[in-house]
Protein backbone atom coordinates (compact mmCIF):
# COMPACT_ATOMS: atom_id res chain seq x y z
CA UNK A 1 0.08 21.53 -17.98
CA UNK A 2 1.82 20.75 -14.72
CA UNK A 3 4.85 22.95 -14.00
CA UNK A 4 6.92 19.90 -13.05
CA UNK A 5 7.94 16.71 -14.90
CA UNK A 6 5.30 13.97 -15.09
CA UNK A 7 7.35 11.38 -17.01
CA UNK A 8 10.94 10.24 -16.53
CA UNK A 9 11.84 11.58 -19.96
CA UNK A 10 10.64 15.06 -18.91
CA UNK A 11 13.14 15.35 -16.06
CA UNK A 12 16.13 17.62 -16.59
CA UNK A 13 19.22 18.36 -14.52
CA UNK A 14 18.02 21.83 -13.51
CA UNK A 15 14.83 20.45 -11.95
CA UNK A 16 16.69 17.80 -9.94
CA UNK A 17 19.24 20.39 -8.79
CA UNK A 18 16.44 22.68 -7.60
CA UNK A 19 14.92 19.91 -5.48
CA UNK A 20 18.24 18.87 -3.96
CA UNK A 21 19.12 22.51 -3.24
CA UNK A 22 15.97 22.83 -1.12
CA UNK A 23 17.17 19.94 1.03
CA UNK A 24 20.66 21.39 1.42
CA UNK A 25 22.46 18.32 0.08
CA UNK A 26 23.78 19.71 -3.20
CA UNK A 27 26.20 22.37 -1.97
CA UNK A 28 28.35 23.75 -4.77
CA UNK A 29 28.00 20.63 -6.89
CA UNK A 30 26.15 20.61 -10.17
CA UNK A 31 24.79 17.71 -12.18
CA UNK A 32 27.07 17.07 -15.14
CA UNK A 33 24.95 14.26 -16.57
CA UNK A 34 22.38 11.68 -15.59
CA UNK A 35 20.57 8.64 -16.92
CA UNK A 36 17.43 6.80 -15.85
CA UNK A 37 15.92 3.33 -15.94
CA UNK A 38 12.47 2.02 -15.12
CA UNK A 39 12.19 0.07 -11.86
CA UNK A 40 9.41 -1.59 -9.85
CA UNK A 41 6.31 -3.55 -10.79
CA UNK A 42 3.58 -1.05 -9.92
CA UNK A 43 0.49 -0.98 -12.11
CA UNK A 44 -0.93 2.37 -10.97
CA UNK A 45 2.24 4.47 -11.11
CA UNK A 46 5.55 4.38 -13.00
CA UNK A 47 8.84 4.45 -11.09
CA UNK A 48 12.37 5.19 -12.30
CA UNK A 49 15.88 5.32 -10.88
CA UNK A 50 18.10 8.27 -11.81
CA UNK A 51 21.88 7.86 -11.71
CA UNK A 52 23.62 11.23 -11.32
CA UNK A 53 27.14 12.42 -12.13
CA UNK A 54 28.37 15.68 -10.64
CA UNK A 55 30.90 18.40 -11.18
CA UNK A 56 32.26 20.16 -8.10
CA UNK A 57 32.28 18.95 -4.48
CA UNK A 58 29.42 16.44 -4.28
CA UNK A 59 30.35 14.75 -1.01
CA UNK A 60 26.83 15.10 0.41
CA UNK A 61 24.88 14.75 -2.81
CA UNK A 62 23.03 11.49 -3.60
CA UNK A 63 24.44 9.41 -6.46
CA UNK A 64 21.07 7.89 -7.26
CA UNK A 65 17.46 8.93 -6.75
CA UNK A 66 14.09 7.24 -7.25
CA UNK A 67 11.13 9.06 -8.76
CA UNK A 68 7.48 8.17 -9.24
CA UNK A 69 5.09 9.45 -11.92
CA UNK A 70 1.53 8.82 -13.14
CA UNK A 71 1.04 5.55 -14.99
CA UNK A 72 1.54 5.65 -18.73
CA UNK A 73 -1.63 3.55 -19.00
CA UNK A 74 -4.83 5.57 -19.41
CA UNK A 75 -7.03 3.06 -17.53
CA UNK A 76 -4.75 3.05 -14.51
CA UNK A 77 -4.55 6.86 -14.51
CA UNK A 78 -8.34 7.14 -14.69
CA UNK A 79 -8.78 4.73 -11.78
CA UNK A 80 -6.11 6.50 -9.73
CA UNK A 81 -7.71 9.90 -10.31
CA UNK A 82 -11.23 8.69 -9.55
CA UNK A 83 -10.16 7.28 -6.20
CA UNK A 84 -7.63 10.03 -5.34
CA UNK A 85 -4.75 7.56 -5.28
CA UNK A 86 -2.13 9.98 -6.55
CA UNK A 87 -3.39 12.75 -4.30
CA UNK A 88 -3.24 10.51 -1.24
CA UNK A 89 0.34 9.43 -1.88
CA UNK A 90 1.62 12.96 -2.43
CA UNK A 91 -0.18 14.27 0.67
CA UNK A 92 1.06 11.33 2.72
CA UNK A 93 4.64 12.39 2.06
CA UNK A 94 3.82 16.07 2.52
CA UNK A 95 1.82 15.78 5.75
CA UNK A 96 1.96 12.35 7.38
CA UNK A 97 5.36 10.73 6.87
CA UNK A 98 7.00 12.83 9.58
CA UNK A 99 4.44 11.69 12.18
CA UNK A 100 5.01 7.93 11.98
CA UNK A 101 7.86 5.69 13.10
CA UNK A 102 7.70 3.42 10.05
CA UNK A 103 10.71 3.58 7.73
CA UNK A 104 9.74 5.29 4.48
CA UNK A 105 11.93 6.99 1.86
CA UNK A 106 13.07 10.54 2.50
CA UNK A 107 11.34 12.78 -0.04
CA UNK A 108 13.01 15.60 -1.96
CA UNK A 109 9.89 16.59 -3.90
CA UNK A 110 6.17 15.80 -3.59
CA UNK A 111 4.15 17.75 -6.17
CA UNK A 112 0.55 17.41 -7.35
CA UNK A 113 -1.22 19.32 -10.10
CA UNK A 114 -4.70 20.78 -9.61
CA UNK A 115 -6.07 18.11 -11.96
CA UNK A 116 -5.28 15.50 -9.23
CA UNK A 117 -3.69 13.26 -11.86
CA UNK A 118 -0.31 14.77 -12.70
CA UNK A 119 2.23 14.37 -9.91
CA UNK A 120 5.86 13.64 -9.19
CA UNK A 121 7.64 12.22 -6.16
CA UNK A 122 11.43 12.38 -5.85
CA UNK A 123 12.90 10.08 -3.19
CA UNK A 124 16.12 8.88 -1.71
CA UNK A 125 17.14 5.64 -3.37
CA UNK A 126 17.08 2.88 -0.76
CA UNK A 127 19.18 0.49 -2.84
CA UNK A 128 20.93 -1.75 -2.92
CA UNK A 129 18.03 -3.68 -1.45
CA UNK A 130 15.84 -6.73 -2.00
CA UNK A 131 12.45 -5.82 -3.45
CA UNK A 132 9.60 -7.80 -1.95
CA UNK A 133 7.89 -10.09 -4.42
CA UNK A 134 4.29 -11.12 -3.96
CA UNK A 135 4.71 -14.19 -6.16
CA UNK A 136 7.99 -15.38 -4.61
CA UNK A 137 6.88 -14.99 -1.00
CA UNK A 138 9.16 -14.11 1.91
CA UNK A 139 11.01 -15.59 4.85
CA UNK A 140 9.68 -15.72 8.37
CA UNK A 141 12.25 -13.11 9.41
CA UNK A 142 10.97 -10.74 6.72
CA UNK A 143 7.38 -11.28 7.86
CA UNK A 144 8.47 -10.48 11.41
CA UNK A 145 10.14 -7.27 10.23
CA UNK A 146 6.87 -6.33 8.50
CA UNK A 147 4.91 -6.88 11.72
CA UNK A 148 7.25 -4.57 13.60
CA UNK A 149 6.92 -1.92 10.91
CA UNK A 150 3.12 -2.18 10.99
CA UNK A 151 3.19 -1.35 14.69
CA UNK A 152 5.52 1.58 13.93
CA UNK A 153 2.80 2.96 11.66
CA UNK A 154 -0.27 2.13 13.72
CA UNK A 155 0.74 2.88 17.31
CA UNK A 156 1.77 6.54 16.80
CA UNK A 157 -1.45 7.27 14.90
CA UNK A 158 -4.12 5.64 17.08
CA UNK A 159 -6.88 8.28 17.23
CA UNK A 160 -4.31 10.89 16.23
CA UNK A 161 -5.42 14.38 15.12
CA UNK A 162 -3.73 13.47 11.83
CA UNK A 163 -6.67 11.17 11.10
CA UNK A 164 -8.97 14.18 10.78
CA UNK A 165 -7.04 15.64 7.84
CA UNK A 166 -9.34 16.52 4.96
CA UNK A 167 -7.52 14.28 2.47
CA UNK A 168 -7.96 11.24 4.74
CA UNK A 169 -11.70 11.69 5.21
CA UNK A 170 -13.87 9.16 3.37
CA UNK A 171 -15.03 10.46 0.01
CA UNK A 172 -18.77 9.69 -0.25
CA UNK A 173 -18.70 9.90 -4.04
CA UNK A 174 -15.73 7.55 -4.34
CA UNK A 175 -17.32 5.09 -1.92
CA UNK A 176 -20.59 5.18 -3.85
CA UNK A 177 -18.69 4.56 -7.08
CA UNK A 178 -16.77 1.68 -5.55
CA UNK A 179 -19.95 0.14 -4.19
CA UNK A 180 -21.73 0.49 -7.53
CA UNK A 181 -18.84 -0.94 -9.55
CA UNK A 182 -18.02 -3.83 -7.23
CA UNK A 183 -20.54 -6.33 -8.67
CA UNK A 184 -19.12 -5.62 -12.12
CA UNK A 185 -15.62 -6.22 -10.76
CA UNK A 186 -16.72 -9.53 -9.26
CA UNK A 187 -18.21 -10.60 -12.60
CA UNK A 188 -14.92 -9.80 -14.36
CA UNK A 189 -12.95 -11.55 -11.63
CA UNK A 190 -15.18 -14.63 -11.83
CA UNK A 191 -14.82 -14.88 -15.58
CA UNK A 192 -11.05 -14.39 -15.49
CA UNK A 193 -10.20 -16.70 -12.60
CA UNK A 194 -12.96 -19.33 -12.43
CA UNK A 195 -10.61 -22.00 -13.80
CA UNK A 196 -7.68 -21.06 -11.58
CA UNK A 197 -9.19 -20.20 -8.20
CA UNK A 198 -10.57 -23.28 -6.39
CA UNK A 199 -14.36 -23.27 -6.24
CA UNK A 200 -14.51 -23.12 -2.44
CA UNK A 201 -12.39 -19.95 -2.54
CA UNK A 202 -14.46 -18.34 -5.27
CA UNK A 203 -17.43 -18.89 -2.94
CA UNK A 204 -15.74 -16.51 -0.48
CA UNK A 205 -15.49 -13.86 -3.22
CA UNK A 206 -19.14 -14.37 -4.11
CA UNK A 207 -20.10 -14.21 -0.45
CA UNK A 208 -18.43 -10.85 -0.01
CA UNK A 209 -20.15 -9.59 -3.15
CA UNK A 210 -23.47 -10.70 -1.67
CA UNK A 211 -22.79 -8.79 1.56
CA UNK A 212 -21.47 -5.50 0.22
CA UNK A 213 -23.65 -3.40 2.51
CA UNK A 214 -22.16 -5.08 5.58
CA UNK A 215 -18.65 -4.61 4.21
CA UNK A 216 -18.95 -0.98 3.18
CA UNK A 217 -20.94 0.05 6.26
CA UNK A 218 -18.73 -1.65 8.84
CA UNK A 219 -17.49 0.44 11.74
CA UNK A 220 -14.05 0.55 13.36
CA UNK A 221 -13.64 0.38 17.12
CA UNK A 222 -10.06 1.66 16.99
CA UNK A 223 -8.70 3.89 14.23
CA UNK A 224 -5.16 4.29 12.94
CA UNK A 225 -3.48 5.41 9.76
CA UNK A 226 -3.34 2.43 7.39
CA UNK A 227 -0.98 1.69 4.56
CA UNK A 228 -3.90 0.05 2.76
CA UNK A 229 -1.81 -2.18 0.46
CA UNK A 230 0.50 -3.72 3.05
CA UNK A 231 2.05 -6.58 1.08
CA UNK A 232 5.40 -7.73 -0.23
CA UNK A 233 5.42 -5.80 -3.52
CA UNK A 234 5.38 -2.58 -1.48
CA UNK A 235 8.24 -3.57 0.83
CA UNK A 236 11.99 -3.22 0.41
CA UNK A 237 14.19 -5.52 2.50
CA UNK A 238 17.85 -5.18 3.50
CA UNK A 239 17.83 -1.57 2.40
CA UNK A 240 21.09 0.27 1.82
CA UNK A 241 22.95 -2.97 1.45
CA UNK A 242 21.55 -4.45 4.65
CA UNK A 243 22.12 -1.41 6.88
CA UNK A 244 18.39 -1.43 7.71
CA UNK A 245 15.94 -4.33 7.56
CA UNK A 246 12.90 -2.91 5.75
CA UNK A 247 11.12 0.13 4.33
CA UNK A 248 7.60 0.69 2.98
CA UNK A 249 6.70 2.39 -0.29
CA UNK A 250 3.53 2.99 -2.37
CA UNK A 251 1.13 4.99 -0.20
CA UNK A 252 -1.61 5.51 -2.77
CA UNK A 253 -4.19 3.62 -0.71
CA UNK A 254 -3.37 5.01 2.74
CA UNK A 255 -6.54 5.47 4.74
CA UNK A 256 -8.05 5.63 8.20
CA UNK A 257 -9.45 2.45 9.71
CA UNK A 258 -8.96 -0.46 12.06
CA UNK A 259 -5.25 -1.17 12.42
CA UNK A 260 -5.83 -4.90 11.95
CA UNK A 261 -6.83 -4.17 8.35
CA UNK A 262 -3.16 -4.04 7.35
CA UNK A 263 -2.39 -7.15 9.41
CA UNK A 264 -5.18 -9.35 8.08
CA UNK A 265 -4.34 -8.18 4.57
CA UNK A 266 -0.64 -8.98 4.94
CA UNK A 267 -1.02 -12.38 6.56
CA UNK A 268 -3.80 -13.31 4.14
CA UNK A 269 -3.05 -12.07 0.66
CA UNK A 270 0.50 -10.98 1.44
CA UNK A 271 2.64 -13.91 2.52
CA UNK A 272 0.68 -16.98 1.46
CA UNK A 273 -0.87 -19.69 3.57
CA UNK A 274 2.16 -21.99 3.64
CA UNK A 275 4.06 -19.44 5.73
CA UNK A 276 1.03 -18.06 7.54
CA UNK A 277 -0.52 -21.22 8.93
CA UNK A 278 2.36 -22.45 11.14
CA UNK A 279 3.34 -18.91 12.21
CA UNK A 280 0.04 -17.03 12.33
CA UNK A 281 -0.42 -16.83 16.09
CA UNK A 282 3.23 -16.05 16.76
CA UNK A 283 3.17 -13.22 14.19
CA UNK A 284 0.01 -11.80 15.73
CA UNK A 285 1.61 -12.04 19.18
CA UNK A 286 4.67 -10.20 17.86
CA UNK A 287 2.50 -7.42 16.43
CA UNK A 288 0.58 -7.04 19.69
CA UNK A 289 3.81 -6.99 21.68
CA UNK A 290 5.21 -4.25 19.44
CA UNK A 291 2.01 -2.22 19.75
CA UNK A 292 2.12 -2.64 23.52
CA UNK A 293 5.79 -1.61 23.61
CA UNK A 294 4.79 1.55 21.76
CA UNK A 295 2.06 2.32 24.29
CA UNK A 296 -1.04 0.69 22.74
CA UNK A 297 -1.78 -2.35 24.87
CA UNK A 298 -3.11 -5.25 22.79
CA UNK A 299 -3.39 -9.03 23.02
CA UNK A 300 -4.11 -11.58 20.34
CA UNK A 301 -7.49 -12.43 21.91
CA UNK A 302 -8.50 -8.76 21.79
CA UNK A 303 -7.69 -8.38 18.10
CA UNK A 304 -8.77 -11.81 16.81
CA UNK A 305 -12.19 -10.82 15.44
CA UNK A 306 -10.81 -7.64 13.87
CA UNK A 307 -8.09 -9.75 12.28
CA UNK A 308 -10.56 -12.25 10.83
CA UNK A 309 -12.71 -9.52 9.33
CA UNK A 310 -9.63 -7.75 7.99
CA UNK A 311 -8.83 -10.74 5.76
CA UNK A 312 -11.72 -9.63 3.56
CA UNK A 313 -9.78 -6.49 2.65
CA UNK A 314 -7.48 -8.75 0.68
CA UNK A 315 -10.43 -10.32 -1.10
CA UNK A 316 -11.99 -7.00 -2.06
CA UNK A 317 -8.67 -5.50 -3.16
CA UNK A 318 -7.82 -8.47 -5.39
CA UNK A 319 -11.27 -8.47 -6.98
CA UNK A 320 -11.53 -4.75 -7.64
CA UNK A 321 -7.93 -4.21 -8.72
CA UNK A 322 -8.06 -7.09 -11.20
CA UNK A 323 -10.94 -5.38 -12.97
CA UNK A 324 -9.87 -1.74 -12.98
CA UNK A 325 -6.12 -1.45 -13.49
CA UNK A 326 -4.12 -2.19 -16.61
CA UNK A 327 -4.01 -5.93 -17.27
CA UNK A 328 -0.61 -7.64 -17.42
CA UNK A 329 0.57 -11.21 -17.11
CA UNK A 330 2.25 -10.52 -13.80
CA UNK A 331 -0.79 -8.62 -12.63
CA UNK A 332 -3.07 -11.58 -13.35
CA UNK A 333 -0.76 -13.88 -11.39
CA UNK A 334 -0.46 -11.31 -8.61
CA UNK A 335 -4.20 -10.85 -8.11
CA UNK A 336 -4.75 -14.60 -8.19
CA UNK A 337 -2.08 -15.04 -5.51
CA UNK A 338 -3.66 -12.33 -3.38
CA UNK A 339 -7.14 -13.83 -3.72
CA UNK A 340 -5.94 -17.34 -2.89
CA UNK A 341 -4.23 -16.34 0.34
CA UNK A 342 -6.97 -13.97 1.48
CA UNK A 343 -9.78 -16.41 0.69
CA UNK A 344 -7.97 -19.26 2.44
CA UNK A 345 -7.61 -17.19 5.60
CA UNK A 346 -11.22 -16.01 5.36
CA UNK A 347 -12.49 -19.55 4.84
CA UNK A 348 -10.42 -21.03 7.68
CA UNK A 349 -11.49 -18.36 10.17
CA UNK A 350 -15.05 -17.70 8.95
CA UNK A 351 -14.39 -14.06 8.17
CA UNK A 352 -17.80 -13.50 6.60
CA UNK A 353 -19.49 -14.94 9.67
CA UNK A 354 -17.42 -12.65 11.91
CA UNK A 355 -18.42 -9.65 9.76
CA UNK A 356 -22.12 -10.55 9.96
CA UNK A 357 -21.99 -10.99 13.75
CA UNK A 358 -20.11 -7.72 14.16
CA UNK A 359 -22.70 -5.80 12.17
CA UNK A 360 -25.61 -7.51 13.96
CA UNK A 361 -24.30 -6.08 17.23
CA UNK A 362 -23.16 -2.71 15.87
């Protein structure tokens, strides 16, 4: 049994007080009472907001907190444990968050049990804010804020010593499992979405499935820390009542790879083609300008092929996630939305062809 709470109902006032004491924000105050409510739409972890009431001088103490726990669904927990998703998120907050310029929640507790499944994260609450919504889309201004934040993650970590951390190294066993299960995931995805995903887009999914060796064996010419699931559902806008424009949450899939992976993923499966098509080049130019401002000189021409290949990350994520996390109505709509946008980008820019040419010359 973990020696910390792993469900919202397990949390007590003494545990919260202990975490806040470590951060020096509690002072002489004590929690008189609290209540919690479920928040978020995550399918791999469960998130709750705690509203606190204090006795004593609580001038510096937070009135609300957010906390994240393992999913209540056994399938999602099994998938998360097999691919070290919970471990990655906890270690991101323990070891990496302080080394990036991206806005992420301040963390009061980041605990992981030896079983790699039980964990808890206790955060500052960034509300009131506007939660990004994959199905609703976003404004151009919000997409621009996301591009700036991507550069704030990628530029400080280009070939950083942080990338050599043990927990960020590729896990050969997990990769072998992913490779072995992918055809099964594609079969499930095909059966589930064949009537909803246009045939020419399903061909992109099938094409990636037919070229798994190229996809899994691809090399990266420039490495950064990646968010790995850089899309609207993992973004909070107008945080703290509009005091700041954006923050990023959900770091379970953080990884090391080509920085354009997050960009191709976001512009493909993240924002939808209606917003992407007229603004694609300008958004890429903005990202490159932000990277250059932070000391990593890039131009759109230099990153174009990496960007095209990166769109396939959205395809693979939609396909695999649809098969191996708990199934919900919103989840089905979410994965279909992701696949549509990613496949449209990949089809328009011949992402599979770019991948094949890259590997031919590797």
